[in-house]
Tab-separated table of C-alpha atoms in Angstrom:
chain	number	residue	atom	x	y	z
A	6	UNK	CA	89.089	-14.649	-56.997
A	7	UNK	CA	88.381	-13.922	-60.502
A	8	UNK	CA	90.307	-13.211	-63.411
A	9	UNK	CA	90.891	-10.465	-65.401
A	10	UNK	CA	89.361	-11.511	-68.652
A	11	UNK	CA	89.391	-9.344	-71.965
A	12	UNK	CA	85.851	-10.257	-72.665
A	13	UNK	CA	84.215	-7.627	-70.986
A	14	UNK	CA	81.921	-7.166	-73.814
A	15	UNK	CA	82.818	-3.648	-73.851
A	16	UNK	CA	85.046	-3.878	-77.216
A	17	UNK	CA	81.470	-5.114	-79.046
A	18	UNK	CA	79.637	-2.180	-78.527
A	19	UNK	CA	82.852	-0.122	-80.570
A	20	UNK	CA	81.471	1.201	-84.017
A	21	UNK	CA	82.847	3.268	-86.565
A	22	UNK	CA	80.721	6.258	-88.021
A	23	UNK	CA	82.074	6.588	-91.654
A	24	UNK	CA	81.902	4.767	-94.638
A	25	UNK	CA	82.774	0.943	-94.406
A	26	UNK	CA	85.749	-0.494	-96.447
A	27	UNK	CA	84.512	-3.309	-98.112
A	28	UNK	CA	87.507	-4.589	-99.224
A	29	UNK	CA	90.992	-5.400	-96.842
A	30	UNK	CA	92.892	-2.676	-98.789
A	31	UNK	CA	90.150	-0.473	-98.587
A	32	UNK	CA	90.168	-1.558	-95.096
A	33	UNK	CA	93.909	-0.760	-94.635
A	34	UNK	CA	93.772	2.508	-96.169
A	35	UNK	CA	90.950	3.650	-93.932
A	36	UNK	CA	92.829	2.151	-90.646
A	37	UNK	CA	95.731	4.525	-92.165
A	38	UNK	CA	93.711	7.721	-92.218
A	39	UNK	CA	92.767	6.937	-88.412
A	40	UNK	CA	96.053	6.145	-87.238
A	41	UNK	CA	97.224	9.520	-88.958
A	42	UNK	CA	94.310	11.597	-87.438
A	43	UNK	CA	94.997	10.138	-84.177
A	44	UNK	CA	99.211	10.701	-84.576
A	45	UNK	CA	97.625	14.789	-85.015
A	46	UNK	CA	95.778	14.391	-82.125
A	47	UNK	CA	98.369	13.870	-79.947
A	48	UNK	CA	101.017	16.257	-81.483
A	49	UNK	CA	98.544	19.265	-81.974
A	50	UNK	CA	95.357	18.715	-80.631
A	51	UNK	CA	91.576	17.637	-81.930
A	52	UNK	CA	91.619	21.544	-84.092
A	53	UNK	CA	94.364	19.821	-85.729
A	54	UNK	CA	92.367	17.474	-87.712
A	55	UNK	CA	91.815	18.471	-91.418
A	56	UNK	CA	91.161	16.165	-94.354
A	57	UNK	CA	93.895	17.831	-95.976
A	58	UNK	CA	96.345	17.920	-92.819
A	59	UNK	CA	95.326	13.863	-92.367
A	60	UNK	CA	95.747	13.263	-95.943
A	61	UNK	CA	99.190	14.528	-96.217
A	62	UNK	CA	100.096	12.179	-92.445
A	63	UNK	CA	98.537	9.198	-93.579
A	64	UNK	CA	100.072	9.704	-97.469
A	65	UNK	CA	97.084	8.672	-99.421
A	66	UNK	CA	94.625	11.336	-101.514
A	67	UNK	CA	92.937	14.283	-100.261
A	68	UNK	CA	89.820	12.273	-102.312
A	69	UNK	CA	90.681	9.115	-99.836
A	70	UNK	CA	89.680	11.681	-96.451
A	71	UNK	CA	86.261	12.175	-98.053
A	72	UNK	CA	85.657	9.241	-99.453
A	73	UNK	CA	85.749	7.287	-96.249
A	74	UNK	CA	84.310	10.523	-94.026
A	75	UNK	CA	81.949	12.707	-95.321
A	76	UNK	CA	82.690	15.440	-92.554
A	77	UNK	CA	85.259	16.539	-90.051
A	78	UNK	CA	82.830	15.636	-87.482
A	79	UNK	CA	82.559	11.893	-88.391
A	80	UNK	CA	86.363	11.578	-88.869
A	81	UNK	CA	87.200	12.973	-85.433
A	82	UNK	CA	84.310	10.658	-84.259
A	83	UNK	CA	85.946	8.159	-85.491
A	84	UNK	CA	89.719	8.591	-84.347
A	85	UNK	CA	88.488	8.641	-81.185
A	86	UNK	CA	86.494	5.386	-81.667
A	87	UNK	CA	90.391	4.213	-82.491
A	88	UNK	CA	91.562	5.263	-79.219
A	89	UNK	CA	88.473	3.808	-77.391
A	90	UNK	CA	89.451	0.538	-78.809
A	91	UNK	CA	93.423	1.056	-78.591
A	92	UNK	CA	92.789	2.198	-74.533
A	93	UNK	CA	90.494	-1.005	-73.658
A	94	UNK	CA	92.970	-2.986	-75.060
A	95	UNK	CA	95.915	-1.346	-73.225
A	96	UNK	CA	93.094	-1.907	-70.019
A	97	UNK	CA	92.885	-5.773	-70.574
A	98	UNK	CA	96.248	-6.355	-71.201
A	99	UNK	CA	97.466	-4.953	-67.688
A	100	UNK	CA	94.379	-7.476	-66.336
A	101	UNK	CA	95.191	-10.115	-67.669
A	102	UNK	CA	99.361	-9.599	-66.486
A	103	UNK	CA	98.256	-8.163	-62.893
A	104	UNK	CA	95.486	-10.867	-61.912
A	105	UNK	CA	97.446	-14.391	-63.017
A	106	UNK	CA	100.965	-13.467	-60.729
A	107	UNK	CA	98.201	-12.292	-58.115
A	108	UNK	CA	96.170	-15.637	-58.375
A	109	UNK	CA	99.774	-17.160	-57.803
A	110	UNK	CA	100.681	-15.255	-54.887
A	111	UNK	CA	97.432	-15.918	-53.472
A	112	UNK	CA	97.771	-19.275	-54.020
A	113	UNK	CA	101.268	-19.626	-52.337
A	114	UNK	CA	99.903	-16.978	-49.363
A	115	UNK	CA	96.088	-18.472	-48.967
A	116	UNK	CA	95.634	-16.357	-45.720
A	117	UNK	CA	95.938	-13.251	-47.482
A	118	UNK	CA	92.658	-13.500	-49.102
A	119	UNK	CA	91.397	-15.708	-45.361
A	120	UNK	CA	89.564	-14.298	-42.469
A	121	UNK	CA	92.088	-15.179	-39.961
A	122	UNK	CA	94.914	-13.343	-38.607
A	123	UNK	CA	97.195	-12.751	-41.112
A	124	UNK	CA	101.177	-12.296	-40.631
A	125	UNK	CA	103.344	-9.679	-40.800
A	126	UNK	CA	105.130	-11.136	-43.857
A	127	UNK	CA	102.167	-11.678	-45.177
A	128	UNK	CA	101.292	-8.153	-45.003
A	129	UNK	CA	104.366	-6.835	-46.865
A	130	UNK	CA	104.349	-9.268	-49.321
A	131	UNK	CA	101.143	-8.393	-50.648
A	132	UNK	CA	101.824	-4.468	-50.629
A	133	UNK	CA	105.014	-5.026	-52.406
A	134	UNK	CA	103.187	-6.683	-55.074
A	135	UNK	CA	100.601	-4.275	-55.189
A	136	UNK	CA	102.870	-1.396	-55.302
A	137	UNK	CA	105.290	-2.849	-57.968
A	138	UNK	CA	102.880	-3.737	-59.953
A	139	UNK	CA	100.889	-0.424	-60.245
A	140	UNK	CA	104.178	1.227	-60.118
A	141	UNK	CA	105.264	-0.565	-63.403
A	142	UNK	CA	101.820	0.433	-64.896
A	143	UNK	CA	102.141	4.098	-64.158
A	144	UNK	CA	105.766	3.769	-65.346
A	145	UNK	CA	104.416	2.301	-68.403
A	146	UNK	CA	101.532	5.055	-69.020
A	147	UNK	CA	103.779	7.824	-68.965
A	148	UNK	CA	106.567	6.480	-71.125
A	149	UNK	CA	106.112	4.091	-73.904
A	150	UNK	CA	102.128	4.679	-73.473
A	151	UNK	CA	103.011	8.442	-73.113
A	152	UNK	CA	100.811	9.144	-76.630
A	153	UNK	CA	97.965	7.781	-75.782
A	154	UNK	CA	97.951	9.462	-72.511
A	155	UNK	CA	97.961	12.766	-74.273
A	156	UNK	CA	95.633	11.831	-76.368
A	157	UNK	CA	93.253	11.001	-73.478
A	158	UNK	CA	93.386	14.574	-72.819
A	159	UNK	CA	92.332	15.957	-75.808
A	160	UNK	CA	89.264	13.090	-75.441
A	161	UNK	CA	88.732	14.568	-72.007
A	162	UNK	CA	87.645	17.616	-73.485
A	163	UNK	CA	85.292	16.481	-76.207
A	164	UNK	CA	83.934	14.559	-74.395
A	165	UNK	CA	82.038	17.438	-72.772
A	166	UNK	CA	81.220	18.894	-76.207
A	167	UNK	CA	80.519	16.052	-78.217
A	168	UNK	CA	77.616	14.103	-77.619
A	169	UNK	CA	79.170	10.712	-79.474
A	170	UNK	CA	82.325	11.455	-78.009
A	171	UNK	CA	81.079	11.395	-74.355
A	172	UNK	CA	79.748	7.955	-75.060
A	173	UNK	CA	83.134	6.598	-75.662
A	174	UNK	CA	84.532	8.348	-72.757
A	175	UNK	CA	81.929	6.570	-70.563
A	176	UNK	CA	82.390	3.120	-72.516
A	177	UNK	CA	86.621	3.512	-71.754
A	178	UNK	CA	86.219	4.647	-67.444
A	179	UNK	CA	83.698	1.790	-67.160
A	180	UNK	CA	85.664	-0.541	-68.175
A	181	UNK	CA	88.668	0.617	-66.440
A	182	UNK	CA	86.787	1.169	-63.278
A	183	UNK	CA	85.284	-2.091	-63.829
A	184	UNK	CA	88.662	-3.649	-63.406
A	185	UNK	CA	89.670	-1.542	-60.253
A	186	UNK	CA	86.561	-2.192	-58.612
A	187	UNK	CA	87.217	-5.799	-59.336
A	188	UNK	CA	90.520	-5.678	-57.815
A	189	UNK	CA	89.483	-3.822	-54.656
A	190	UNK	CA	86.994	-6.208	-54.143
A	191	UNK	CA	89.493	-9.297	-54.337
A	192	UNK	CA	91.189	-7.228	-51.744
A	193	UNK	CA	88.348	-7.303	-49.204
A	194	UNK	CA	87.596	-3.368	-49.502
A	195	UNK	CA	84.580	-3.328	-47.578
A	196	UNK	CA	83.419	-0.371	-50.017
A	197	UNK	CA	84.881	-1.548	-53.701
A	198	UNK	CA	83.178	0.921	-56.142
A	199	UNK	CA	84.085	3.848	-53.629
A	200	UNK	CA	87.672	3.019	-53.103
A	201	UNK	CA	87.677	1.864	-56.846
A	202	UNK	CA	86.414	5.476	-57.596
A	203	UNK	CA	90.033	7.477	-55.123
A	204	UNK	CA	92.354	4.855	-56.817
A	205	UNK	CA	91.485	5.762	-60.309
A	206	UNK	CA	91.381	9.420	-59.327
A	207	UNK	CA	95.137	8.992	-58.250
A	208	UNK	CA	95.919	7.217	-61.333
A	209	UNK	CA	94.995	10.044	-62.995
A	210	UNK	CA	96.631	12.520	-61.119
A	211	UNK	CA	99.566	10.912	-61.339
A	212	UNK	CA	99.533	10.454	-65.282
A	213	UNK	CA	98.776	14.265	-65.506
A	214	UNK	CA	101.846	15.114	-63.476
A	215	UNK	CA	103.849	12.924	-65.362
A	216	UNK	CA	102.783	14.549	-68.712
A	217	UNK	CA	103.900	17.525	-66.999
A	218	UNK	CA	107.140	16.415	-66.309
A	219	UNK	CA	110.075	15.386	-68.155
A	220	UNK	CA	110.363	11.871	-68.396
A	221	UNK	CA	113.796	11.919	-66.705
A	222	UNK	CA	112.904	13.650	-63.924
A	223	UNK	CA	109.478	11.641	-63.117
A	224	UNK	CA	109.936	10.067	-59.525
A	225	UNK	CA	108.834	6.803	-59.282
A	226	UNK	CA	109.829	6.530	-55.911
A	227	UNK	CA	107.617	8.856	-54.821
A	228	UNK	CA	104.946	6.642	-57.040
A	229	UNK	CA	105.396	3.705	-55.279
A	230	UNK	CA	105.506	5.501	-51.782
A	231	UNK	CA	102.217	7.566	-52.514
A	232	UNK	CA	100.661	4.589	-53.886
A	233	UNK	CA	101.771	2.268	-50.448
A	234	UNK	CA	100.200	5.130	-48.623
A	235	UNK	CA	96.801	5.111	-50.559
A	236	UNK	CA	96.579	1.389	-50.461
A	237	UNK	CA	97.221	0.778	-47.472
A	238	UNK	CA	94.321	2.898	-46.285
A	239	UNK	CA	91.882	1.625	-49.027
A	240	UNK	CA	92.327	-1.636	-47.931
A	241	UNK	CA	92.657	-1.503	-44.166
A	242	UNK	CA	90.796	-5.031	-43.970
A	243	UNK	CA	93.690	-6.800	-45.370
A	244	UNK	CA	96.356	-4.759	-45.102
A	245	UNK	CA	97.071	-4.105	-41.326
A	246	UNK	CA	98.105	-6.533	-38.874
A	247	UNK	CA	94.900	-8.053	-36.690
């Protein structure tokens, strides 16, 4: 079983359109801007962004906008290159917690991941892992990662129109569906990328709905029961008594 390692080489292929800061308090002021576009993003959409609108967020001169972006364009080119690089490393992170506890309970449960017959508490304690732990990620995305979730929507949709845009929108869903597909193959899927491919759709179906929903009234039981349900028919191979 392999880990879940950061270096994808994914993150190397990140670059910024607008004028480099040559200096680290150039640097910092720049990283300002960004984090200030991206803060508009998520409160009132990509139309939101303005030099002088950004300006005024980040708290720095309307010169400081143009200085480090000569256009609208390259500025919302470049917020977004933010979130790429915020959203792999929100990717990584949850790899690198979900695949050591699961190289653990492999290693205490070695015919989970065998060919033989494998026990009933076998079976349930893998799919209580599995569903806790994707439970706690969805719980995660739509709370305390609730911003960038909403800002994945507005990237959704320039993605379609914008050419550079689309790029980093292909760069973030390979790497995440690099990691499912990982997964369901340490699973045993007999078809990774395809099963890879329905969980990722569900992930997102279930972030949109919880965007949709107050956070209070967001049932995670029903998360955990939907996702028991999916997962136990992706992975029929491991998870069903033989």
């Amino acid at each position: 079983m392999t880990s879940g390692s950061s270096d994808s080489g994914t993150e190397k292929s990140l670059s910024y359109q607008g004028r480099k800061a040559s200096r680290a308090k150039s640097e910092h002021r720049r990283r300002l801007i960004l984090e200030a576009a991206l803060r508009i993003v998520i409160r009132e959409g990509v139309r939101g962004i303005r030099h002088r609108a950004v300006a005024k967020e980040a708290e720095v001169p309307l010169a400081a906008t143009t200085y480090y972006f000569k256009d609208i364009q390259e500025l919302i080119v470049d917020t977004f290159t933010l979130y790429t690089e915020k959203a792999l490393s929100v990717v990584n992170s949850f790899a690198d917690q979900f695949y050591q506890p699961l190289q653990q309970l492999a290693a205490a449960n070695p015919e989970l991941f065998n060919s033989g017959v494998i026990s009933d508490e076998a079976v349930h304690t893998m799919l209580d892992y599995l569903v806790e732990q994707l439970t706690g990620y969805v719980r995660e995305q739509v709370s305390s990662e609730r911003d960038m979730l909403i800002a994945e929507q507005a990237f959704r949709y320039e993605a379609i129109v914008n050419d550079r845009i689309r790029e980093l929108s292909l760069m973030h869903r390979r790497a995440l569906f690099g990691k499912i597909e990982e997964f369901m193959a340490v699973m045993k899927s007999p078809a990774p990328k395809e099963d890879a491919e329905l969980l990722l759709g569900l992930f997102h179906s279930m972030e949109y709905t919880g965007l949709l929903t107050a956070q209070d009234d967001i049932d995670f039981d029903y998360v955990s029961s939907t996702l028991r349900r999916h997962l136990s028919l992706l992975v029929p191979d491991l998870l069903q008594r033989r």
